[in-house]
Amino acid sequence: MFEALFSERGLSLDRLKVLIEVRDAGSIAQAAPGDPIRQSQYSRQLRELSEFFGCEVARRRGKLLKLTEQGERLAELAREHLRSLEDFRAECREENVAFTLGAGDSLIQWLVIPRLGKIIDAFPGVHFATTNLRTNEIVQQLTECRLDFGIIRKNAVAQGLKSVSLGVVRYTALVPAGLLTKRKKVILREFLSELPLATQTTDGQFTSGLRDLAKSLSVSLVPALSCQSFPQTMAALRSGRFAAIVPEIATQDLATGFAHRVDDPALRQLDREAMLAWNPRLVRVRPNAAKIAAKLQSSLVI
């Protein structure tokens, strides 16, 4: 059995690990930056894999040596193989097994981390690592099995991924009470045009939706403060100097009476359905993955 794999030299776990490192980095130069000796070693190991399998796993493109289509496929196979071995080793040694979960910073802070303790309690020997990623990065890493689980919006779920709904992320417009000294109530149009507004500007869909909302109200959207994340926007709101539109799940700890809520049905244009997503190959490769997916789904309901 498997005589063909052992009849020649050239295949080893070390070489497969190098292949994965080059795949994740994008090229040999990026996998071993500023280290010509290591780059030469990587090049030799990839060449030996090419000779063993009888196909080019890497090819020079300009000044960079990158994986070919066959090299990419081999890297995927190697990743699954090594991950299975790593989990089996941890199980035999009674060591913790790690699962990774990617999401935007706001969902990690306000949804995932507050509830992750109960999930860990349900799976002794399992621990988690959270990573702050943009939606397109999560989708790509799930597709490549570089990430175990991800939380993404429904319209971003790529073909081939498994997903379940966690519920709808809703947004609310808040004005610190200190900004309302001369008025008792603010409508949405005034909120967007007359108050110092802090807003998240790096989320493509949210920013686009907010601009469309402002346009529908004939308002020019000119934020007083542009933020890179919703946690930054919440910090601006808490300062008492800025109004903001933030996820409702972020407002749980605001003191009663701190801010006035601007109610308007038009804000529902910003809502998005959040999905827990993973690659079906994960269930085949990693023990307990299906049970953990089910626990994540039940525990992270919005």
PDB file of C-alpha atoms in Angstrom:
ATOM      1  CA  MET A   1       0.000   0.000   0.000  1.00  0.00           C
ATOM      2  CA  PHE A   2       1.228   3.500  -0.957  1.00  0.00           C
ATOM      3  CA  GLU A   3       4.358   2.023  -2.542  1.00  0.00           C
ATOM      4  CA  ALA A   4       4.493   4.822  -5.134  1.00  0.00           C
ATOM      5  CA  LEU A   5       4.785   7.459  -2.406  1.00  0.00           C
ATOM      6  CA  PHE A   6       7.732   5.722  -0.780  1.00  0.00           C
ATOM      7  CA  SER A   7       9.612   4.387  -3.767  1.00  0.00           C
ATOM      8  CA  GLU A   8      11.346   7.732  -4.379  1.00  0.00           C
ATOM      9  CA  ARG A   9      12.862  10.430  -2.216  1.00  0.00           C
ATOM     10  CA  GLY A  10      11.589  14.002  -2.145  1.00  0.00           C
ATOM     11  CA  LEU A  11       8.377  13.886  -0.138  1.00  0.00           C
ATOM     12  CA  SER A  12       8.504  14.929   3.518  1.00  0.00           C
ATOM     13  CA  LEU A  13       6.480  16.815   6.102  1.00  0.00           C
ATOM     14  CA  ASP A  14       9.112  19.565   6.158  1.00  0.00           C
ATOM     15  CA  ARG A  15       8.752  20.140   2.415  1.00  0.00           C
ATOM     16  CA  LEU A  16       4.959  20.184   2.664  1.00  0.00           C
ATOM     17  CA  LYS A  17       5.183  22.713   5.519  1.00  0.00           C
ATOM     18  CA  VAL A  18       7.364  24.950   3.332  1.00  0.00           C
ATOM     19  CA  LEU A  19       4.844  24.644   0.518  1.00  0.00           C
ATOM     20  CA  ILE A  20       2.068  25.858   2.845  1.00  0.00           C
ATOM     21  CA  GLU A  21       4.198  28.736   4.128  1.00  0.00           C
ATOM     22  CA  VAL A  22       4.913  29.908   0.585  1.00  0.00           C
ATOM     23  CA  ARG A  23       1.242  29.534  -0.313  1.00  0.00           C
ATOM     24  CA  ASP A  24       0.130  31.689   2.608  1.00  0.00           C
ATOM     25  CA  ALA A  25       2.816  34.334   2.094  1.00  0.00           C
ATOM     26  CA  GLY A  26       2.338  34.557  -1.688  1.00  0.00           C
ATOM     27  CA  SER A  27       5.910  33.883  -2.753  1.00  0.00           C
ATOM     28  CA  ILE A  28       9.241  32.599  -1.462  1.00  0.00           C
ATOM     29  CA  ALA A  29      10.537  36.163  -1.043  1.00  0.00           C
ATOM     30  CA  GLN A  30       7.558  37.012   1.158  1.00  0.00           C
ATOM     31  CA  ALA A  31       7.791  33.747   3.109  1.00  0.00           C
ATOM     32  CA  ALA A  32      11.429  34.425   4.022  1.00  0.00           C
ATOM     33  CA  PRO A  33      11.889  38.201   3.678  1.00  0.00           C
ATOM     34  CA  GLY A  34      15.466  39.440   3.750  1.00  0.00           C
ATOM     35  CA  ASP A  35      16.902  35.933   4.218  1.00  0.00           C
ATOM     36  CA  PRO A  36      18.548  34.750   0.951  1.00  0.00           C
ATOM     37  CA  ILE A  37      19.849  31.541   2.537  1.00  0.00           C
ATOM     38  CA  ARG A  38      16.387  30.518   3.670  1.00  0.00           C
ATOM     39  CA  GLN A  39      14.900  31.563   0.329  1.00  0.00           C
ATOM     40  CA  SER A  40      17.405  29.324  -1.459  1.00  0.00           C
ATOM     41  CA  GLN A  41      16.506  26.444   0.856  1.00  0.00           C
ATOM     42  CA  TYR A  42      12.795  26.942   0.199  1.00  0.00           C
ATOM     43  CA  SER A  43      13.435  27.042  -3.546  1.00  0.00           C
ATOM     44  CA  ARG A  44      15.334  23.757  -3.367  1.00  0.00           C
ATOM     45  CA  GLN A  45      12.605  22.067  -1.298  1.00  0.00           C
ATOM     46  CA  LEU A  46       9.904  23.138  -3.747  1.00  0.00           C
ATOM     47  CA  ARG A  47      12.023  21.891  -6.627  1.00  0.00           C
ATOM     48  CA  GLU A  48      12.347  18.514  -4.892  1.00  0.00           C
ATOM     49  CA  LEU A  49       8.555  18.362  -4.487  1.00  0.00           C
ATOM     50  CA  SER A  50       8.200  19.152  -8.192  1.00  0.00           C
ATOM     51  CA  GLU A  51      10.564  16.318  -9.097  1.00  0.00           C
ATOM     52  CA  PHE A  52       8.749  13.892  -6.800  1.00  0.00           C
ATOM     53  CA  PHE A  53       5.271  14.627  -8.155  1.00  0.00           C
ATOM     54  CA  GLY A  54       6.372  15.135 -11.750  1.00  0.00           C
ATOM     55  CA  CYS A  55       4.864  18.612 -12.112  1.00  0.00           C
ATOM     56  CA  GLU A  56       5.864  22.189 -11.388  1.00  0.00           C
ATOM     57  CA  VAL A  57       4.605  23.248  -7.978  1.00  0.00           C
ATOM     58  CA  ALA A  58       6.238  26.689  -8.309  1.00  0.00           C
ATOM     59  CA  ARG A  59       7.164  28.920 -11.215  1.00  0.00           C
ATOM     60  CA  ARG A  60       8.995  32.218 -11.494  1.00  0.00           C
ATOM     61  CA  ARG A  61       6.788  35.190 -12.319  1.00  0.00           C
ATOM     62  CA  GLY A  62       8.940  38.216 -12.824  1.00  0.00           C
ATOM     63  CA  LYS A  63      11.275  38.384  -9.830  1.00  0.00           C
ATOM     64  CA  LEU A  64       9.077  36.219  -7.599  1.00  0.00           C
ATOM     65  CA  LEU A  65       8.777  32.445  -7.352  1.00  0.00           C
ATOM     66  CA  LYS A  66       5.082  31.626  -6.836  1.00  0.00           C
ATOM     67  CA  LEU A  67       3.050  28.442  -6.681  1.00  0.00           C
ATOM     68  CA  THR A  68       1.430  27.089  -9.799  1.00  0.00           C
ATOM     69  CA  GLU A  69      -2.177  25.890  -9.917  1.00  0.00           C
ATOM     70  CA  GLN A  70      -0.975  22.381  -9.113  1.00  0.00           C
ATOM     71  CA  GLY A  71       1.169  23.748  -6.284  1.00  0.00           C
ATOM     72  CA  GLU A  72      -1.868  25.530  -4.845  1.00  0.00           C
ATOM     73  CA  ARG A  73      -3.877  22.301  -4.949  1.00  0.00           C
ATOM     74  CA  LEU A  74      -1.079  20.360  -3.287  1.00  0.00           C
ATOM     75  CA  ALA A  75      -0.836  23.014  -0.567  1.00  0.00           C
ATOM     76  CA  GLU A  76      -4.553  22.569   0.206  1.00  0.00           C
ATOM     77  CA  LEU A  77      -4.134  18.794   0.470  1.00  0.00           C
ATOM     78  CA  ALA A  78      -1.043  19.216   2.658  1.00  0.00           C
ATOM     79  CA  ARG A  79      -2.795  21.692   4.973  1.00  0.00           C
ATOM     80  CA  GLU A  80      -5.637  19.271   5.657  1.00  0.00           C
ATOM     81  CA  HIS A  81      -3.201  16.381   6.156  1.00  0.00           C
ATOM     82  CA  LEU A  82      -0.969  18.271   8.603  1.00  0.00           C
ATOM     83  CA  ARG A  83      -3.923  19.708  10.506  1.00  0.00           C
ATOM     84  CA  SER A  84      -5.358  16.206  11.010  1.00  0.00           C
ATOM     85  CA  LEU A  85      -1.997  14.965  12.265  1.00  0.00           C
ATOM     86  CA  GLU A  86      -1.632  17.957  14.582  1.00  0.00           C
ATOM     87  CA  ASP A  87      -5.075  17.384  16.090  1.00  0.00           C
ATOM     88  CA  PHE A  88      -4.383  13.663  16.502  1.00  0.00           C
ATOM     89  CA  ARG A  89      -1.082  14.409  18.255  1.00  0.00           C
ATOM     90  CA  ALA A  90      -2.794  16.880  20.611  1.00  0.00           C
ATOM     91  CA  GLU A  91      -5.526  14.344  21.371  1.00  0.00           C
ATOM     92  CA  CYS A  92      -3.017  11.594  22.177  1.00  0.00           C
ATOM     93  CA  ARG A  93      -1.004  13.922  24.429  1.00  0.00           C
ATOM     94  CA  GLU A  94      -4.169  15.329  26.009  1.00  0.00           C
ATOM     95  CA  GLU A  95      -3.198  18.823  24.861  1.00  0.00           C
ATOM     96  CA  ASN A  96      -5.505  21.666  23.865  1.00  0.00           C
ATOM     97  CA  VAL A  97      -6.747  21.811  20.281  1.00  0.00           C
ATOM     98  CA  ALA A  98      -7.086  25.287  18.775  1.00  0.00           C
ATOM     99  CA  PHE A  99      -9.867  26.564  16.518  1.00  0.00           C
ATOM    100  CA  THR A 100      -9.731  29.956  14.831  1.00  0.00           C
ATOM    101  CA  LEU A 101     -12.671  32.318  14.389  1.00  0.00           C
ATOM    102  CA  GLY A 102     -12.522  35.408  12.183  1.00  0.00           C
ATOM    103  CA  ALA A 103     -14.885  38.388  12.276  1.00  0.00           C
ATOM    104  CA  GLY A 104     -14.929  42.154  12.225  1.00  0.00           C
ATOM    105  CA  ASP A 105     -13.586  43.898  15.312  1.00  0.00           C
ATOM    106  CA  SER A 106     -17.031  45.002  16.500  1.00  0.00           C
ATOM    107  CA  LEU A 107     -18.531  41.498  16.391  1.00  0.00           C
ATOM    108  CA  ILE A 108     -15.472  40.036  18.125  1.00  0.00           C
ATOM    109  CA  GLN A 109     -15.709  42.558  20.972  1.00  0.00           C
ATOM    110  CA  TRP A 110     -19.478  42.712  21.469  1.00  0.00           C
ATOM    111  CA  LEU A 111     -20.738  39.326  20.315  1.00  0.00           C
ATOM    112  CA  VAL A 112     -18.019  36.658  20.286  1.00  0.00           C
ATOM    113  CA  ILE A 113     -15.793  37.324  23.306  1.00  0.00           C
ATOM    114  CA  PRO A 114     -18.602  37.887  25.860  1.00  0.00           C
ATOM    115  CA  ARG A 115     -20.097  34.480  24.969  1.00  0.00           C
ATOM    116  CA  LEU A 116     -16.988  32.449  24.178  1.00  0.00           C
ATOM    117  CA  GLY A 117     -16.446  31.319  27.763  1.00  0.00           C
ATOM    118  CA  LYS A 118     -19.597  29.166  27.763  1.00  0.00           C
ATOM    119  CA  ILE A 119     -18.564  27.609  24.466  1.00  0.00           C
ATOM    120  CA  ILE A 120     -15.142  26.718  25.848  1.00  0.00           C
ATOM    121  CA  ASP A 121     -16.780  25.218  28.951  1.00  0.00           C
ATOM    122  CA  ALA A 122     -18.728  22.861  26.677  1.00  0.00           C
ATOM    123  CA  PHE A 123     -15.558  21.540  25.029  1.00  0.00           C
ATOM    124  CA  PRO A 124     -12.776  20.761  27.510  1.00  0.00           C
ATOM    125  CA  GLY A 125      -9.436  20.602  25.735  1.00  0.00           C
ATOM    126  CA  VAL A 126     -10.464  23.100  23.050  1.00  0.00           C
ATOM    127  CA  HIS A 127      -9.394  26.713  22.930  1.00  0.00           C
ATOM    128  CA  PHE A 128     -10.065  29.485  20.440  1.00  0.00           C
ATOM    129  CA  ALA A 129      -8.129  32.230  18.722  1.00  0.00           C
ATOM    130  CA  THR A 130     -10.041  35.215  17.357  1.00  0.00           C
ATOM    131  CA  THR A 131      -8.735  37.251  14.455  1.00  0.00           C
ATOM    132  CA  ASN A 132      -9.935  40.628  13.217  1.00  0.00           C
ATOM    133  CA  LEU A 133     -10.434  40.423   9.453  1.00  0.00           C
ATOM    134  CA  ARG A 134     -12.376  42.139   6.708  1.00  0.00           C
ATOM    135  CA  THR A 135     -15.195  40.190   5.071  1.00  0.00           C
ATOM    136  CA  ASN A 136     -13.287  39.377   1.867  1.00  0.00           C
ATOM    137  CA  GLU A 137     -10.311  38.144   3.913  1.00  0.00           C
ATOM    138  CA  ILE A 138     -12.556  35.868   5.977  1.00  0.00           C
ATOM    139  CA  VAL A 139     -14.146  34.379   2.862  1.00  0.00           C
ATOM    140  CA  GLN A 140     -10.771  33.777   1.227  1.00  0.00           C
ATOM    141  CA  GLN A 141      -9.249  32.150   4.310  1.00  0.00           C
ATOM    142  CA  LEU A 142     -12.302  29.951   4.867  1.00  0.00           C
ATOM    143  CA  THR A 143     -12.152  28.820   1.233  1.00  0.00           C
ATOM    144  CA  GLU A 144      -8.461  27.964   1.636  1.00  0.00           C
ATOM    145  CA  CYS A 145      -9.021  26.283   5.047  1.00  0.00           C
ATOM    146  CA  ARG A 146      -6.674  28.763   6.708  1.00  0.00           C
ATOM    147  CA  LEU A 147      -9.494  29.773   9.049  1.00  0.00           C
ATOM    148  CA  ASP A 148     -11.889  27.410  10.824  1.00  0.00           C
ATOM    149  CA  PHE A 149     -14.945  29.623  11.317  1.00  0.00           C
ATOM    150  CA  GLY A 150     -15.938  33.105  10.250  1.00  0.00           C
ATOM    151  CA  ILE A 151     -18.809  35.541  10.771  1.00  0.00           C
ATOM    152  CA  ILE A 152     -19.744  37.352   7.581  1.00  0.00           C
ATOM    153  CA  ARG A 153     -22.760  39.083   6.072  1.00  0.00           C
ATOM    154  CA  LYS A 154     -25.202  36.892   4.156  1.00  0.00           C
ATOM    155  CA  ASN A 155     -24.525  38.357   0.710  1.00  0.00           C
ATOM    156  CA  ALA A 156     -20.805  37.599   1.075  1.00  0.00           C
ATOM    157  CA  VAL A 157     -21.117  33.810   1.554  1.00  0.00           C
ATOM    158  CA  ALA A 158     -19.115  32.214  -1.259  1.00  0.00           C
ATOM    159  CA  GLN A 159     -20.073  29.096  -3.164  1.00  0.00           C
ATOM    160  CA  GLY A 160     -18.769  25.974  -1.451  1.00  0.00           C
ATOM    161  CA  LEU A 161     -18.998  27.336   2.089  1.00  0.00           C
ATOM    162  CA  LYS A 162     -21.468  26.075   4.669  1.00  0.00           C
ATOM    163  CA  SER A 163     -23.324  28.793   6.590  1.00  0.00           C
ATOM    164  CA  VAL A 164     -26.085  29.308   9.156  1.00  0.00           C
ATOM    165  CA  SER A 165     -27.792  32.517  10.232  1.00  0.00           C
ATOM    166  CA  LEU A 166     -26.941  34.161  13.556  1.00  0.00           C
ATOM    167  CA  GLY A 167     -29.569  36.862  13.173  1.00  0.00           C
ATOM    168  CA  VAL A 168     -29.710  40.459  11.990  1.00  0.00           C
ATOM    169  CA  VAL A 169     -27.201  43.122  13.028  1.00  0.00           C
ATOM    170  CA  ARG A 170     -29.264  46.265  13.482  1.00  0.00           C
ATOM    171  CA  TYR A 171     -27.974  49.825  13.760  1.00  0.00           C
ATOM    172  CA  THR A 172     -29.121  52.688  15.931  1.00  0.00           C
ATOM    173  CA  ALA A 173     -28.501  56.432  15.745  1.00  0.00           C
ATOM    174  CA  LEU A 174     -27.500  57.959  19.084  1.00  0.00           C
ATOM    175  CA  VAL A 175     -26.957  61.543  20.230  1.00  0.00           C
ATOM    176  CA  PRO A 176     -25.224  62.204  23.579  1.00  0.00           C
ATOM    177  CA  ALA A 177     -27.553  64.107  25.887  1.00  0.00           C
ATOM    178  CA  GLY A 178     -24.983  66.885  26.169  1.00  0.00           C
ATOM    179  CA  LEU A 179     -25.462  67.754  22.487  1.00  0.00           C
ATOM    180  CA  LEU A 180     -29.201  68.250  22.984  1.00  0.00           C
ATOM    181  CA  THR A 181     -29.105  71.209  25.347  1.00  0.00           C
ATOM    182  CA  LYS A 182     -31.029  73.452  22.952  1.00  0.00           C
ATOM    183  CA  ARG A 183     -33.458  70.873  21.556  1.00  0.00           C
ATOM    184  CA  LYS A 184     -35.512  68.018  22.898  1.00  0.00           C
ATOM    185  CA  LYS A 185     -35.769  65.860  19.804  1.00  0.00           C
ATOM    186  CA  VAL A 186     -33.776  65.276  16.622  1.00  0.00           C
ATOM    187  CA  ILE A 187     -35.018  63.694  13.412  1.00  0.00           C
ATOM    188  CA  LEU A 188     -32.698  61.614  11.235  1.00  0.00           C
ATOM    189  CA  ARG A 189     -32.181  64.327   8.621  1.00  0.00           C
ATOM    190  CA  GLU A 190     -31.017  66.758  11.304  1.00  0.00           C
ATOM    191  CA  PHE A 191     -28.909  64.039  12.881  1.00  0.00           C
ATOM    192  CA  LEU A 192     -26.958  63.559   9.642  1.00  0.00           C
ATOM    193  CA  SER A 193     -26.682  67.205   8.634  1.00  0.00           C
ATOM    194  CA  GLU A 194     -26.525  69.344  11.781  1.00  0.00           C
ATOM    195  CA  LEU A 195     -24.711  67.332  14.464  1.00  0.00           C
ATOM    196  CA  PRO A 196     -20.992  66.493  14.746  1.00  0.00           C
ATOM    197  CA  LEU A 197     -21.075  62.938  13.402  1.00  0.00           C
ATOM    198  CA  ALA A 198     -18.505  60.209  14.041  1.00  0.00           C
ATOM    199  CA  THR A 199     -18.832  57.284  11.662  1.00  0.00           C
ATOM    200  CA  GLN A 200     -17.080  54.107  10.593  1.00  0.00           C
ATOM    201  CA  THR A 201     -15.727  54.660   7.077  1.00  0.00           C
ATOM    202  CA  THR A 202     -13.710  51.514   6.308  1.00  0.00           C
ATOM    203  CA  ASP A 203     -16.644  49.068   6.100  1.00  0.00           C
ATOM    204  CA  GLY A 204     -17.560  49.168   2.408  1.00  0.00           C
ATOM    205  CA  GLN A 205     -21.176  48.024   2.699  1.00  0.00           C
ATOM    206  CA  PHE A 206     -22.004  50.089   5.786  1.00  0.00           C
ATOM    207  CA  THR A 207     -20.384  53.242   4.388  1.00  0.00           C
ATOM    208  CA  SER A 208     -22.118  52.777   1.032  1.00  0.00           C
ATOM    209  CA  GLY A 209     -25.443  52.217   2.769  1.00  0.00           C
ATOM    210  CA  LEU A 210     -25.000  55.299   4.939  1.00  0.00           C
ATOM    211  CA  ARG A 211     -24.252  57.433   1.903  1.00  0.00           C
ATOM    212  CA  ASP A 212     -27.344  56.097   0.149  1.00  0.00           C
ATOM    213  CA  LEU A 213     -29.385  56.862   3.261  1.00  0.00           C
ATOM    214  CA  ALA A 214     -28.086  60.431   3.389  1.00  0.00           C
ATOM    215  CA  LYS A 215     -28.756  60.864  -0.321  1.00  0.00           C
ATOM    216  CA  SER A 216     -32.347  59.679   0.102  1.00  0.00           C
ATOM    217  CA  LEU A 217     -32.784  62.447   2.698  1.00  0.00           C
ATOM    218  CA  SER A 218     -31.103  65.043   0.432  1.00  0.00           C
ATOM    219  CA  VAL A 219     -28.225  65.407   2.893  1.00  0.00           C
ATOM    220  CA  SER A 220     -24.517  65.787   2.126  1.00  0.00           C
ATOM    221  CA  LEU A 221     -22.714  63.357   4.413  1.00  0.00           C
ATOM    222  CA  VAL A 222     -19.678  65.137   5.929  1.00  0.00           C
ATOM    223  CA  PRO A 223     -18.606  63.363   9.153  1.00  0.00           C
ATOM    224  CA  ALA A 224     -16.819  65.413  11.779  1.00  0.00           C
ATOM    225  CA  LEU A 225     -14.771  62.316  12.616  1.00  0.00           C
ATOM    226  CA  SER A 226     -13.990  59.354  10.350  1.00  0.00           C
ATOM    227  CA  CYS A 227     -13.192  56.172  12.272  1.00  0.00           C
ATOM    228  CA  GLN A 228     -11.589  52.888  11.205  1.00  0.00           C
ATOM    229  CA  SER A 229     -13.825  50.664  13.321  1.00  0.00           C
ATOM    230  CA  PHE A 230     -17.081  50.671  15.252  1.00  0.00           C
ATOM    231  CA  PRO A 231     -15.239  50.418  18.608  1.00  0.00           C
ATOM    232  CA  GLN A 232     -13.530  53.712  17.686  1.00  0.00           C
ATOM    233  CA  THR A 233     -16.924  55.164  16.784  1.00  0.00           C
ATOM    234  CA  MET A 234     -18.283  54.049  20.171  1.00  0.00           C
ATOM    235  CA  ALA A 235     -15.337  55.730  21.904  1.00  0.00           C
ATOM    236  CA  ALA A 236     -16.209  58.955  20.088  1.00  0.00           C
ATOM    237  CA  LEU A 237     -19.851  58.605  21.166  1.00  0.00           C
ATOM    238  CA  ARG A 238     -18.844  57.974  24.790  1.00  0.00           C
ATOM    239  CA  SER A 239     -16.805  61.178  24.785  1.00  0.00           C
ATOM    240  CA  GLY A 240     -20.101  63.045  24.604  1.00  0.00           C
ATOM    241  CA  ARG A 241     -18.908  65.187  21.719  1.00  0.00           C
ATOM    242  CA  PHE A 242     -20.105  63.156  18.735  1.00  0.00           C
ATOM    243  CA  ALA A 243     -23.329  61.593  17.502  1.00  0.00           C
ATOM    244  CA  ALA A 244     -22.957  58.176  15.877  1.00  0.00           C
ATOM    245  CA  ILE A 245     -24.700  55.291  14.145  1.00  0.00           C
ATOM    246  CA  VAL A 246     -23.526  52.054  15.776  1.00  0.00           C
ATOM    247  CA  PRO A 247     -24.608  48.399  16.046  1.00  0.00           C
ATOM    248  CA  GLU A 248     -27.293  47.927  18.683  1.00  0.00           C
ATOM    249  CA  ILE A 249     -25.238  45.176  20.332  1.00  0.00           C
ATOM    250  CA  ALA A 250     -22.591  47.823  21.109  1.00  0.00           C
ATOM    251  CA  THR A 251     -24.960  49.904  23.227  1.00  0.00           C
ATOM    252  CA  GLN A 252     -25.650  47.382  25.988  1.00  0.00           C
ATOM    253  CA  ASP A 253     -23.303  49.032  28.488  1.00  0.00           C
ATOM    254  CA  LEU A 254     -24.271  52.656  27.869  1.00  0.00           C
ATOM    255  CA  ALA A 255     -25.601  54.347  30.981  1.00  0.00           C
ATOM    256  CA  THR A 256     -29.341  55.016  31.004  1.00  0.00           C
ATOM    257  CA  GLY A 257     -30.027  58.526  29.800  1.00  0.00           C
ATOM    258  CA  PHE A 258     -26.546  59.040  28.348  1.00  0.00           C
ATOM    259  CA  ALA A 259     -27.791  59.287  24.771  1.00  0.00           C
ATOM    260  CA  HIS A 260     -30.979  60.035  22.865  1.00  0.00           C
ATOM    261  CA  ARG A 261     -32.051  57.451  20.299  1.00  0.00           C
ATOM    262  CA  VAL A 262     -33.140  58.721  16.882  1.00  0.00           C
ATOM    263  CA  ASP A 263     -35.848  56.384  15.618  1.00  0.00           C
ATOM    264  CA  ASP A 264     -36.482  56.236  11.887  1.00  0.00           C
ATOM    265  CA  PRO A 265     -37.541  53.267   9.691  1.00  0.00           C
ATOM    266  CA  ALA A 266     -34.969  54.378   7.102  1.00  0.00           C
ATOM    267  CA  LEU A 267     -32.196  53.099   9.402  1.00  0.00           C
ATOM    268  CA  ARG A 268     -33.310  49.546   8.582  1.00  0.00           C
ATOM    269  CA  GLN A 269     -31.585  50.030   5.202  1.00  0.00           C
ATOM    270  CA  LEU A 270     -28.313  49.493   7.075  1.00  0.00           C
ATOM    271  CA  ASP A 271     -29.320  46.154   8.628  1.00  0.00           C
ATOM    272  CA  ARG A 272     -27.364  43.071   7.615  1.00  0.00           C
ATOM    273  CA  GLU A 273     -27.849  39.383   8.347  1.00  0.00           C
ATOM    274  CA  ALA A 274     -24.823  37.802   9.996  1.00  0.00           C
ATOM    275  CA  MET A 275     -23.838  34.256   9.066  1.00  0.00           C
ATOM    276  CA  LEU A 276     -21.563  31.766  10.760  1.00  0.00           C
ATOM    277  CA  ALA A 277     -19.601  30.174   7.910  1.00  0.00           C
ATOM    278  CA  TRP A 278     -17.069  27.382   7.528  1.00  0.00           C
ATOM    279  CA  ASN A 279     -15.630  25.108   4.871  1.00  0.00           C
ATOM    280  CA  PRO A 280     -17.339  21.671   4.740  1.00  0.00           C
ATOM    281  CA  ARG A 281     -13.882  20.103   4.478  1.00  0.00           C
ATOM    282  CA  LEU A 282     -13.300  21.266   8.074  1.00  0.00           C
ATOM    283  CA  VAL A 283     -15.810  18.723   9.377  1.00  0.00           C
ATOM    284  CA  ARG A 284     -14.020  15.896   7.573  1.00  0.00           C
ATOM    285  CA  VAL A 285     -10.584  16.941   8.798  1.00  0.00           C
ATOM    286  CA  ARG A 286     -11.059  18.147  12.375  1.00  0.00           C
ATOM    287  CA  PRO A 287     -12.678  16.167  15.216  1.00  0.00           C
ATOM    288  CA  ASN A 288     -15.550  17.945  16.974  1.00  0.00           C
ATOM    289  CA  ALA A 289     -15.821  20.599  14.233  1.00  0.00           C
ATOM    290  CA  ALA A 290     -19.492  19.827  13.557  1.00  0.00           C
ATOM    291  CA  LYS A 291     -20.371  19.939  17.262  1.00  0.00           C
ATOM    292  CA  ILE A 292     -18.449  23.190  17.726  1.00  0.00           C
ATOM    293  CA  ALA A 293     -20.211  24.740  14.724  1.00  0.00           C
ATOM    294  CA  ALA A 294     -23.581  23.838  16.272  1.00  0.00           C
ATOM    295  CA  LYS A 295     -22.549  25.297  19.642  1.00  0.00           C
ATOM    296  CA  LEU A 296     -21.298  28.489  18.026  1.00  0.00           C
ATOM    297  CA  GLN A 297     -24.578  28.854  16.158  1.00  0.00           C
ATOM    298  CA  SER A 298     -26.706  28.469  19.307  1.00  0.00           C
ATOM    299  CA  SER A 299     -24.447  30.644  21.470  1.00  0.00           C
ATOM    300  CA  LEU A 300     -23.850  33.557  19.098  1.00  0.00           C
ATOM    301  CA  VAL A 301     -27.458  34.304  18.187  1.00  0.00           C
ATOM    302  CA  ILE A 302     -27.857  38.062  17.865  1.00  0.00           C
TER     303      ILE A 302
END
